Amino acid sequence: MNQVAKNPQWRDAEHFAERHARTVLAYVDVRVNLDAQTQPDNALDLVGYDFSGRVEHQRSPVERADVERLRAAAGATVAVFYSRSGFAKIAVLYAEEHRVALFGYTDSGYATPMNQCAVDLVLKGQAESARAVRTATEIVSRHATAARLDAERREREALADALRAESEAREAAERQRIGRARNETLLGRTVALLLLIQVRPEALRETVEHLAQTTIVSAVAVAVGQMSLGERPHAIALVRSLFDDAAAALEVMTPATARETTNYWASKQAVERGLDALDAADGLGSVGHVGPEDVTAQLRQAERCWRAVADELERRQPARRDPALPSQRRARHLTGAR
């Protein structure tokens, strides 16, 4: 029928057939052909990549000639005919022989296949729709799984970063606490040594000689593996006291002009590493029991640091005072004179 002569109901039928072809037959690219036709009898009402369709809204059944014209116009594409009034028997026989799908439809919006070719087309469309749904579902599921895994990964990374930052903050605070405690101990030992020197000028030389010649650190490093859990803390505390005395003696013997020398800073670093080894041997910052082999390894490290400190102390050791030289005059309140 001429495109211009079609009434609104016929247009509605064409749009219904378009939806049917898209949703039931799974030809999703089908559309109503609105182009003007120079030969109305050969006009296609529905067109798609592999789809050609006609829609008849007349009162009489479709004849064979109409089906033949659709078959000729469809060419190699799938040919589908929609009719409101059904099809003549000879038209059905021709359509079955030439693979033209016939559908009848009602004004209320129902369509039914009228031959086996139409039934096959519906089954094929259902299978295609099911496959497309499965494919789309799998794609969505993969994307959802990937998004969930990515969100979980980001959450784990954020949690790990937060825990790492918290751990670093705790470690920094602990290092500051240990540094303050060591500085306070060094200050106290240094002040005590300076006061002792005021009373006894030979006290510095005697202290340095004692520290340079002591074998306590080596003895503890050798025997700590056989010590009991009750003896071990006392031995480590004794070695720590020697390191504190050595650091104080180093501060007293080093003038302000020599505080930037390499030997001074190397000795300071050796003291710090030795104290760190003693803290590790004492279990500071560790969870649970520290094994004897770990304690022995840390004490060996402390012993190596002690050797470097002792060598520097011995190098800086003050010379003995010549008895022939007059002694330094001391304040009266230090000599006990009234």
mmCIF file of C-alpha atoms in Angstrom:
data_model
loop_
_atom_site.group_PDB
_atom_site.id
_atom_site.type_symbol
_atom_site.label_atom_id
_atom_site.label_comp_id
_atom_site.label_asym_id
_atom_site.label_seq_id
_atom_site.Cartn_x
_atom_site.Cartn_y
_atom_site.Cartn_z
ATOM 1 C CA MET A 1 0.000 0.000 0.000
ATOM 2 C CA ASN A 2 1.170 3.532 -0.739
ATOM 3 C CA GLN A 3 2.988 5.070 2.232
ATOM 4 C CA VAL A 4 0.913 8.247 2.039
ATOM 5 C CA ALA A 5 -2.398 6.344 2.012
ATOM 6 C CA LYS A 6 -1.719 4.434 5.218
ATOM 7 C CA ASN A 7 -4.021 5.342 8.106
ATOM 8 C CA PRO A 8 -2.825 5.877 11.728
ATOM 9 C CA GLN A 9 -3.878 2.378 12.767
ATOM 10 C CA TRP A 10 -1.706 0.939 10.047
ATOM 11 C CA ARG A 11 1.184 3.041 11.333
ATOM 12 C CA ASP A 12 0.562 1.703 14.836
ATOM 13 C CA ALA A 13 0.639 -1.827 13.427
ATOM 14 C CA GLU A 14 4.007 -1.140 11.821
ATOM 15 C CA HIS A 15 5.448 0.070 15.119
ATOM 16 C CA PHE A 16 3.996 -2.973 16.882
ATOM 17 C CA ALA A 17 5.661 -5.227 14.292
ATOM 18 C CA GLU A 18 8.906 -3.314 14.787
ATOM 19 C CA ARG A 19 8.804 -3.981 18.556
ATOM 20 C CA HIS A 20 7.913 -7.631 17.934
ATOM 21 C CA ALA A 21 10.875 -8.077 15.580
ATOM 22 C CA ARG A 22 13.209 -6.417 18.058
ATOM 23 C CA THR A 23 12.059 -8.125 21.265
ATOM 24 C CA VAL A 24 10.698 -11.528 20.176
ATOM 25 C CA LEU A 25 12.729 -12.285 17.065
ATOM 26 C CA ALA A 26 15.914 -10.618 18.440
ATOM 27 C CA TYR A 27 16.529 -8.454 15.354
ATOM 28 C CA VAL A 28 17.428 -5.398 17.389
ATOM 29 C CA ASP A 29 18.330 -3.208 14.396
ATOM 30 C CA VAL A 30 14.890 -3.430 12.745
ATOM 31 C CA ARG A 31 13.147 -0.112 12.095
ATOM 32 C CA VAL A 32 10.074 1.158 10.260
ATOM 33 C CA ASN A 33 10.956 2.147 6.712
ATOM 34 C CA LEU A 34 9.809 5.751 6.292
ATOM 35 C CA ASP A 35 11.547 6.368 2.952
ATOM 36 C CA ALA A 36 9.360 7.239 0.004
ATOM 37 C CA GLN A 37 8.929 4.380 -2.452
ATOM 38 C CA THR A 38 8.598 4.770 -6.227
ATOM 39 C CA GLN A 39 7.036 1.302 -6.503
ATOM 40 C CA PRO A 40 4.548 0.897 -3.651
ATOM 41 C CA ASP A 41 3.906 -2.774 -4.353
ATOM 42 C CA ASN A 42 7.537 -3.621 -3.630
ATOM 43 C CA ALA A 43 7.797 -1.387 -0.574
ATOM 44 C CA LEU A 44 9.237 -2.882 2.630
ATOM 45 C CA ASP A 45 7.570 -1.675 5.796
ATOM 46 C CA LEU A 46 10.350 -3.012 8.081
ATOM 47 C CA VAL A 47 14.042 -3.093 7.259
ATOM 48 C CA GLY A 48 17.151 -4.249 9.083
ATOM 49 C CA TYR A 49 20.657 -5.551 8.415
ATOM 50 C CA ASP A 50 19.300 -9.095 7.806
ATOM 51 C CA PHE A 51 15.574 -8.455 7.991
ATOM 52 C CA SER A 52 12.823 -7.474 5.542
ATOM 53 C CA GLY A 53 9.194 -7.230 6.574
ATOM 54 C CA ARG A 54 5.734 -6.300 5.368
ATOM 55 C CA VAL A 55 2.738 -5.270 7.506
ATOM 56 C CA GLU A 56 -0.830 -5.573 6.184
ATOM 57 C CA HIS A 57 -3.713 -4.027 8.098
ATOM 58 C CA GLN A 58 -6.457 -4.938 5.645
ATOM 59 C CA ARG A 59 -9.628 -6.939 6.328
ATOM 60 C CA SER A 60 -9.039 -9.730 3.797
ATOM 61 C CA PRO A 61 -6.388 -12.467 4.112
ATOM 62 C CA VAL A 62 -3.052 -11.905 2.405
ATOM 63 C CA GLU A 63 -2.758 -13.586 -0.974
ATOM 64 C CA ARG A 64 0.157 -15.463 -2.455
ATOM 65 C CA ALA A 65 1.072 -12.574 -4.761
ATOM 66 C CA ASP A 66 1.800 -10.318 -1.746
ATOM 67 C CA VAL A 67 4.037 -12.976 -0.221
ATOM 68 C CA GLU A 68 5.835 -13.408 -3.541
ATOM 69 C CA ARG A 69 6.492 -9.666 -3.782
ATOM 70 C CA LEU A 70 7.921 -9.685 -0.237
ATOM 71 C CA ARG A 71 10.172 -12.645 -1.097
ATOM 72 C CA ALA A 72 11.433 -10.848 -4.192
ATOM 73 C CA ALA A 73 12.025 -7.580 -2.313
ATOM 74 C CA ALA A 74 13.750 -9.338 0.640
ATOM 75 C CA GLY A 75 16.386 -11.004 -1.487
ATOM 76 C CA ALA A 76 18.861 -12.888 0.736
ATOM 77 C CA THR A 77 17.562 -11.385 3.961
ATOM 78 C CA VAL A 78 15.014 -12.945 6.313
ATOM 79 C CA ALA A 79 11.496 -12.287 5.077
ATOM 80 C CA VAL A 80 8.695 -11.751 7.631
ATOM 81 C CA PHE A 81 5.087 -10.954 6.876
ATOM 82 C CA TYR A 82 2.638 -9.546 9.489
ATOM 83 C CA SER A 83 -1.087 -9.723 8.695
ATOM 84 C CA ARG A 84 -4.101 -8.616 10.722
ATOM 85 C CA SER A 85 -6.526 -10.869 8.784
ATOM 86 C CA GLY A 86 -4.397 -13.978 8.338
ATOM 87 C CA PHE A 87 -3.185 -15.584 5.110
ATOM 88 C CA ALA A 88 -4.745 -17.556 2.282
ATOM 89 C CA LYS A 89 -3.912 -21.285 2.273
ATOM 90 C CA ILE A 90 -1.980 -21.001 -0.985
ATOM 91 C CA ALA A 91 0.019 -18.115 0.528
ATOM 92 C CA VAL A 92 0.913 -20.247 3.527
ATOM 93 C CA LEU A 93 2.082 -23.101 1.285
ATOM 94 C CA TYR A 94 4.216 -20.734 -0.768
ATOM 95 C CA ALA A 95 5.683 -19.109 2.357
ATOM 96 C CA GLU A 96 6.593 -22.487 3.833
ATOM 97 C CA GLU A 97 8.301 -23.524 0.623
ATOM 98 C CA HIS A 98 10.285 -20.284 0.260
ATOM 99 C CA ARG A 99 11.089 -19.721 3.943
ATOM 100 C CA VAL A 100 8.914 -16.683 4.536
ATOM 101 C CA ALA A 101 7.816 -16.313 8.191
ATOM 102 C CA LEU A 102 4.127 -15.486 8.602
ATOM 103 C CA PHE A 103 2.716 -13.813 11.712
ATOM 104 C CA GLY A 104 -0.841 -12.873 12.534
ATOM 105 C CA TYR A 105 -1.504 -10.032 14.940
ATOM 106 C CA THR A 106 -4.465 -8.423 16.701
ATOM 107 C CA ASP A 107 -5.383 -4.831 17.389
ATOM 108 C CA SER A 108 -4.876 -5.470 21.107
ATOM 109 C CA GLY A 109 -1.166 -6.181 20.581
ATOM 110 C CA TYR A 110 -0.698 -9.947 20.241
ATOM 111 C CA ALA A 111 1.213 -11.797 17.539
ATOM 112 C CA THR A 112 1.382 -15.520 16.784
ATOM 113 C CA PRO A 113 3.335 -17.557 14.218
ATOM 114 C CA MET A 114 1.230 -18.870 11.319
ATOM 115 C CA ASN A 115 3.706 -21.362 9.810
ATOM 116 C CA GLN A 116 6.677 -23.498 10.834
ATOM 117 C CA CYS A 117 9.157 -20.973 9.497
ATOM 118 C CA ALA A 118 7.717 -18.363 11.866
ATOM 119 C CA VAL A 119 7.896 -20.853 14.774
ATOM 120 C CA ASP A 120 11.559 -21.555 13.969
ATOM 121 C CA LEU A 121 12.238 -17.827 13.824
ATOM 122 C CA VAL A 122 10.650 -17.326 17.263
ATOM 123 C CA LEU A 123 12.668 -20.200 18.763
ATOM 124 C CA LYS A 124 15.816 -18.841 17.183
ATOM 125 C CA GLY A 125 15.041 -15.393 18.586
ATOM 126 C CA GLN A 126 14.470 -16.828 22.055
ATOM 127 C CA ALA A 127 17.762 -18.710 21.893
ATOM 128 C CA GLU A 128 19.554 -15.605 20.648
ATOM 129 C CA SER A 129 17.960 -13.494 23.375
ATOM 130 C CA ALA A 130 18.920 -16.045 26.017
ATOM 131 C CA ARG A 131 22.498 -16.113 24.707
ATOM 132 C CA ALA A 132 22.651 -12.317 24.660
ATOM 133 C CA VAL A 133 21.277 -12.167 28.191
ATOM 134 C CA ARG A 134 23.811 -14.737 29.397
ATOM 135 C CA THR A 135 26.625 -12.874 27.681
ATOM 136 C CA ALA A 136 25.499 -9.556 29.115
ATOM 137 C CA THR A 137 25.051 -11.124 32.545
ATOM 138 C CA GLU A 138 28.538 -12.612 32.410
ATOM 139 C CA ILE A 139 30.003 -9.270 31.350
ATOM 140 C CA VAL A 140 28.151 -7.436 34.113
ATOM 141 C CA SER A 141 29.166 -10.127 36.607
ATOM 142 C CA ARG A 142 32.807 -9.861 35.544
ATOM 143 C CA HIS A 143 32.714 -6.085 35.803
ATOM 144 C CA ALA A 144 30.980 -6.300 39.194
ATOM 145 C CA THR A 145 33.524 -8.841 40.429
ATOM 146 C CA ALA A 146 36.401 -6.758 39.114
ATOM 147 C CA ALA A 147 34.944 -3.630 40.727
ATOM 148 C CA ARG A 148 34.428 -5.474 44.016
ATOM 149 C CA LEU A 149 37.959 -6.882 43.955
ATOM 150 C CA ASP A 150 39.348 -3.461 43.072
ATOM 151 C CA ALA A 151 37.377 -1.858 45.914
ATOM 152 C CA GLU A 152 38.602 -4.551 48.314
ATOM 153 C CA ARG A 153 42.168 -4.025 47.102
ATOM 154 C CA ARG A 154 41.913 -0.263 47.600
ATOM 155 C CA GLU A 155 40.382 -0.833 51.023
ATOM 156 C CA ARG A 156 43.210 -3.198 51.972
ATOM 157 C CA GLU A 157 45.795 -0.739 50.684
ATOM 158 C CA ALA A 158 44.169 2.118 52.588
ATOM 159 C CA LEU A 159 44.063 0.001 55.744
ATOM 160 C CA ALA A 160 47.676 -1.054 55.235
ATOM 161 C CA ASP A 161 48.701 2.583 54.706
ATOM 162 C CA ALA A 162 46.839 3.612 57.863
ATOM 163 C CA LEU A 163 48.429 0.808 59.873
ATOM 164 C CA ARG A 164 51.837 1.622 58.409
ATOM 165 C CA ALA A 165 51.439 5.307 59.268
ATOM 166 C CA GLU A 166 50.283 4.404 62.764
ATOM 167 C CA SER A 167 53.221 2.037 63.199
ATOM 168 C CA GLU A 168 55.669 4.654 61.917
ATOM 169 C CA ALA A 169 54.185 7.233 64.286
ATOM 170 C CA ARG A 170 54.562 4.816 67.214
ATOM 171 C CA GLU A 171 58.120 4.015 66.194
ATOM 172 C CA ALA A 172 58.965 7.715 65.868
ATOM 173 C CA ALA A 173 57.462 8.426 69.290
ATOM 174 C CA GLU A 174 59.367 5.492 70.771
ATOM 175 C CA ARG A 175 62.618 6.703 69.194
ATOM 176 C CA GLN A 176 62.020 10.173 70.628
ATOM 177 C CA ARG A 177 61.352 8.678 74.061
ATOM 178 C CA ILE A 178 64.498 6.561 73.902
ATOM 179 C CA GLY A 179 66.502 9.541 72.654
ATOM 180 C CA ARG A 180 65.265 11.737 75.520
ATOM 181 C CA ALA A 181 66.003 9.024 78.057
ATOM 182 C CA ARG A 182 69.528 8.549 76.703
ATOM 183 C CA ASN A 183 70.180 12.294 76.652
ATOM 184 C CA GLU A 184 68.984 12.599 80.248
ATOM 185 C CA THR A 185 71.203 9.697 81.295
ATOM 186 C CA LEU A 186 74.184 11.196 79.450
ATOM 187 C CA LEU A 187 73.599 14.574 81.055
ATOM 188 C CA GLY A 188 73.390 13.036 84.505
ATOM 189 C CA ARG A 189 76.543 10.934 84.040
ATOM 190 C CA THR A 190 78.431 13.894 82.564
ATOM 191 C CA VAL A 191 77.492 16.193 85.460
ATOM 192 C CA ALA A 192 78.435 13.509 87.983
ATOM 193 C CA LEU A 193 81.820 13.003 86.292
ATOM 194 C CA LEU A 194 82.513 16.751 86.210
ATOM 195 C CA LEU A 195 81.709 17.045 89.909
ATOM 196 C CA LEU A 196 83.977 14.091 90.659
ATOM 197 C CA ILE A 197 86.795 15.748 88.704
ATOM 198 C CA GLN A 198 86.368 18.891 90.797
ATOM 199 C CA VAL A 199 86.901 16.821 93.918
ATOM 200 C CA ARG A 200 89.589 14.525 92.461
ATOM 201 C CA PRO A 201 91.389 15.747 89.335
ATOM 202 C CA GLU A 202 92.653 12.231 88.637
ATOM 203 C CA ALA A 203 89.098 10.885 88.440
ATOM 204 C CA LEU A 204 88.818 11.415 84.662
ATOM 205 C CA ARG A 205 92.053 9.522 83.919
ATOM 206 C CA GLU A 206 91.057 6.717 86.298
ATOM 207 C CA THR A 207 87.597 6.442 84.734
ATOM 208 C CA VAL A 208 89.009 6.291 81.224
ATOM 209 C CA GLU A 209 91.580 3.677 82.238
ATOM 210 C CA HIS A 210 88.876 1.562 83.833
ATOM 211 C CA LEU A 211 86.633 1.781 80.770
ATOM 212 C CA ALA A 212 89.449 1.140 78.276
ATOM 213 C CA GLN A 213 90.770 -1.902 80.159
ATOM 214 C CA THR A 214 87.524 -3.515 81.296
ATOM 215 C CA THR A 215 86.670 -6.990 80.009
ATOM 216 C CA ILE A 216 83.101 -7.005 81.315
ATOM 217 C CA VAL A 217 81.527 -6.440 77.909
ATOM 218 C CA SER A 218 83.414 -9.340 76.317
ATOM 219 C CA ALA A 219 82.688 -11.618 79.243
ATOM 220 C CA VAL A 220 78.976 -10.864 79.148
ATOM 221 C CA ALA A 221 78.858 -11.361 75.354
ATOM 222 C CA VAL A 222 80.423 -14.820 75.770
ATOM 223 C CA ALA A 223 78.346 -15.988 78.735
ATOM 224 C CA VAL A 224 74.955 -14.400 78.089
ATOM 225 C CA GLY A 225 73.709 -17.427 76.141
ATOM 226 C CA GLN A 226 74.051 -19.604 79.260
ATOM 227 C CA MET A 227 72.514 -17.095 81.651
ATOM 228 C CA SER A 228 69.092 -17.624 83.168
ATOM 229 C CA LEU A 229 66.190 -15.285 82.495
ATOM 230 C CA GLY A 230 66.742 -13.708 85.895
ATOM 231 C CA GLU A 231 70.493 -13.114 85.382
ATOM 232 C CA ARG A 232 70.289 -11.764 81.856
ATOM 233 C CA PRO A 233 68.704 -8.325 82.619
ATOM 234 C CA HIS A 234 71.346 -7.572 85.273
ATOM 235 C CA ALA A 235 74.181 -8.413 82.894
ATOM 236 C CA ILE A 236 72.703 -6.242 80.132
ATOM 237 C CA ALA A 237 72.174 -3.380 82.615
ATOM 238 C CA LEU A 238 75.857 -3.634 83.643
ATOM 239 C CA VAL A 239 77.007 -3.349 80.023
ATOM 240 C CA ARG A 240 74.585 -0.455 79.468
ATOM 241 C CA SER A 241 76.092 1.365 82.463
ATOM 242 C CA LEU A 242 79.565 1.039 80.914
ATOM 243 C CA PHE A 243 78.308 2.536 77.650
ATOM 244 C CA ASP A 244 76.723 5.438 79.565
ATOM 245 C CA ASP A 245 79.987 6.085 81.452
ATOM 246 C CA ALA A 246 81.947 5.929 78.194
ATOM 247 C CA ALA A 247 79.611 8.435 76.529
ATOM 248 C CA ALA A 248 79.974 10.802 79.512
ATOM 249 C CA ALA A 249 83.774 10.489 79.476
ATOM 250 C CA LEU A 250 83.798 11.159 75.743
ATOM 251 C CA GLU A 251 81.751 14.335 76.268
ATOM 252 C CA VAL A 252 84.060 15.571 79.030
ATOM 253 C CA MET A 253 87.282 14.873 77.099
ATOM 254 C CA THR A 254 86.120 16.394 73.815
ATOM 255 C CA PRO A 255 86.357 20.208 73.697
ATOM 256 C CA ALA A 256 83.732 22.195 71.840
ATOM 257 C CA THR A 257 86.146 22.854 68.952
ATOM 258 C CA ALA A 258 86.530 19.114 68.312
ATOM 259 C CA ARG A 259 82.822 18.221 68.261
ATOM 260 C CA GLU A 260 82.710 18.236 64.458
ATOM 261 C CA THR A 261 85.573 15.779 63.909
ATOM 262 C CA THR A 262 85.031 12.405 62.284
ATOM 263 C CA ASN A 263 86.424 10.455 65.246
ATOM 264 C CA TYR A 264 84.030 12.113 67.663
ATOM 265 C CA TRP A 265 80.960 11.402 65.546
ATOM 266 C CA ALA A 266 82.123 7.848 64.823
ATOM 267 C CA SER A 267 82.428 7.252 68.556
ATOM 268 C CA LYS A 268 78.984 8.758 69.207
ATOM 269 C CA GLN A 269 77.503 6.500 66.548
ATOM 270 C CA ALA A 270 79.241 3.469 68.036
ATOM 271 C CA VAL A 271 77.689 4.282 71.423
ATOM 272 C CA GLU A 272 74.235 4.645 69.854
ATOM 273 C CA ARG A 273 74.541 1.363 67.956
ATOM 274 C CA GLY A 274 75.727 -0.382 71.104
ATOM 275 C CA LEU A 275 72.780 0.931 73.103
ATOM 276 C CA ASP A 276 70.413 -0.129 70.289
ATOM 277 C CA ALA A 277 71.873 -3.649 70.415
ATOM 278 C CA LEU A 278 71.402 -3.742 74.189
ATOM 279 C CA ASP A 279 67.780 -2.597 73.822
ATOM 280 C CA ALA A 280 67.172 -5.387 71.299
ATOM 281 C CA ALA A 281 68.812 -7.942 73.582
ATOM 282 C CA ASP A 282 66.642 -6.699 76.444
ATOM 283 C CA GLY A 283 63.503 -7.267 74.327
ATOM 284 C CA LEU A 284 62.588 -3.614 73.829
ATOM 285 C CA GLY A 285 60.022 -3.295 71.032
ATOM 286 C CA SER A 286 59.695 -7.059 70.545
ATOM 287 C CA VAL A 287 56.734 -9.254 71.375
ATOM 288 C CA GLY A 288 57.293 -12.383 73.408
ATOM 289 C CA HIS A 289 60.465 -14.031 74.600
ATOM 290 C CA VAL A 290 63.837 -13.166 73.019
ATOM 291 C CA GLY A 291 65.763 -16.347 72.274
ATOM 292 C CA PRO A 292 69.262 -16.919 73.662
ATOM 293 C CA GLU A 293 70.796 -16.968 70.172
ATOM 294 C CA ASP A 294 69.281 -13.551 69.412
ATOM 295 C CA VAL A 295 70.542 -12.154 72.722
ATOM 296 C CA THR A 296 74.028 -13.507 72.025
ATOM 297 C CA ALA A 297 74.041 -11.953 68.521
ATOM 298 C CA GLN A 298 73.003 -8.558 69.901
ATOM 299 C CA LEU A 299 75.654 -8.699 72.644
ATOM 300 C CA ARG A 300 78.286 -9.555 70.025
ATOM 301 C CA GLN A 301 77.201 -6.453 68.115
ATOM 302 C CA ALA A 302 77.435 -4.400 71.321
ATOM 303 C CA GLU A 303 80.925 -5.819 71.946
ATOM 304 C CA ARG A 304 82.117 -4.679 68.506
ATOM 305 C CA CYS A 305 80.754 -1.207 69.169
ATOM 306 C CA TRP A 306 82.411 -1.176 72.565
ATOM 307 C CA ARG A 307 85.811 -1.920 71.063
ATOM 308 C CA ALA A 308 85.530 1.137 68.818
ATOM 309 C CA VAL A 309 84.486 3.318 71.786
ATOM 310 C CA ALA A 310 87.244 1.910 74.018
ATOM 311 C CA ASP A 311 89.902 2.574 71.361
ATOM 312 C CA GLU A 312 88.771 6.195 71.069
ATOM 313 C CA LEU A 313 88.758 6.617 74.864
ATOM 314 C CA GLU A 314 92.242 5.148 75.107
ATOM 315 C CA ARG A 315 93.443 7.488 72.372
ATOM 316 C CA ARG A 316 92.021 10.477 74.244
ATOM 317 C CA GLN A 317 93.159 9.269 77.674
ATOM 318 C CA PRO A 318 94.737 12.114 79.693
ATOM 319 C CA ALA A 319 98.436 11.774 80.536
ATOM 320 C CA ARG A 320 99.512 11.014 84.085
ATOM 321 C CA ARG A 321 100.507 14.002 86.136
ATOM 322 C CA ASP A 322 104.264 14.332 86.865
ATOM 323 C CA PRO A 323 104.777 14.213 90.680
ATOM 324 C CA ALA A 324 107.556 16.791 90.361
ATOM 325 C CA LEU A 325 105.123 19.391 89.100
ATOM 326 C CA PRO A 326 103.088 21.362 91.643
ATOM 327 C CA SER A 327 99.522 20.257 91.956
ATOM 328 C CA GLN A 328 96.670 22.475 90.931
ATOM 329 C CA ARG A 329 95.446 24.697 93.657
ATOM 330 C CA ARG A 330 91.938 23.792 94.773
ATOM 331 C CA ALA A 331 89.254 25.843 96.382
ATOM 332 C CA ARG A 332 89.227 25.885 100.171
ATOM 333 C CA HIS A 333 85.709 24.417 100.411
ATOM 334 C CA LEU A 334 87.002 21.351 98.511
ATOM 335 C CA THR A 335 90.083 20.772 100.696
ATOM 336 C CA GLY A 336 88.221 20.754 103.989
ATOM 337 C CA ALA A 337 90.213 23.797 105.332
ATOM 338 C CA ARG A 338 88.396 26.113 107.699
#
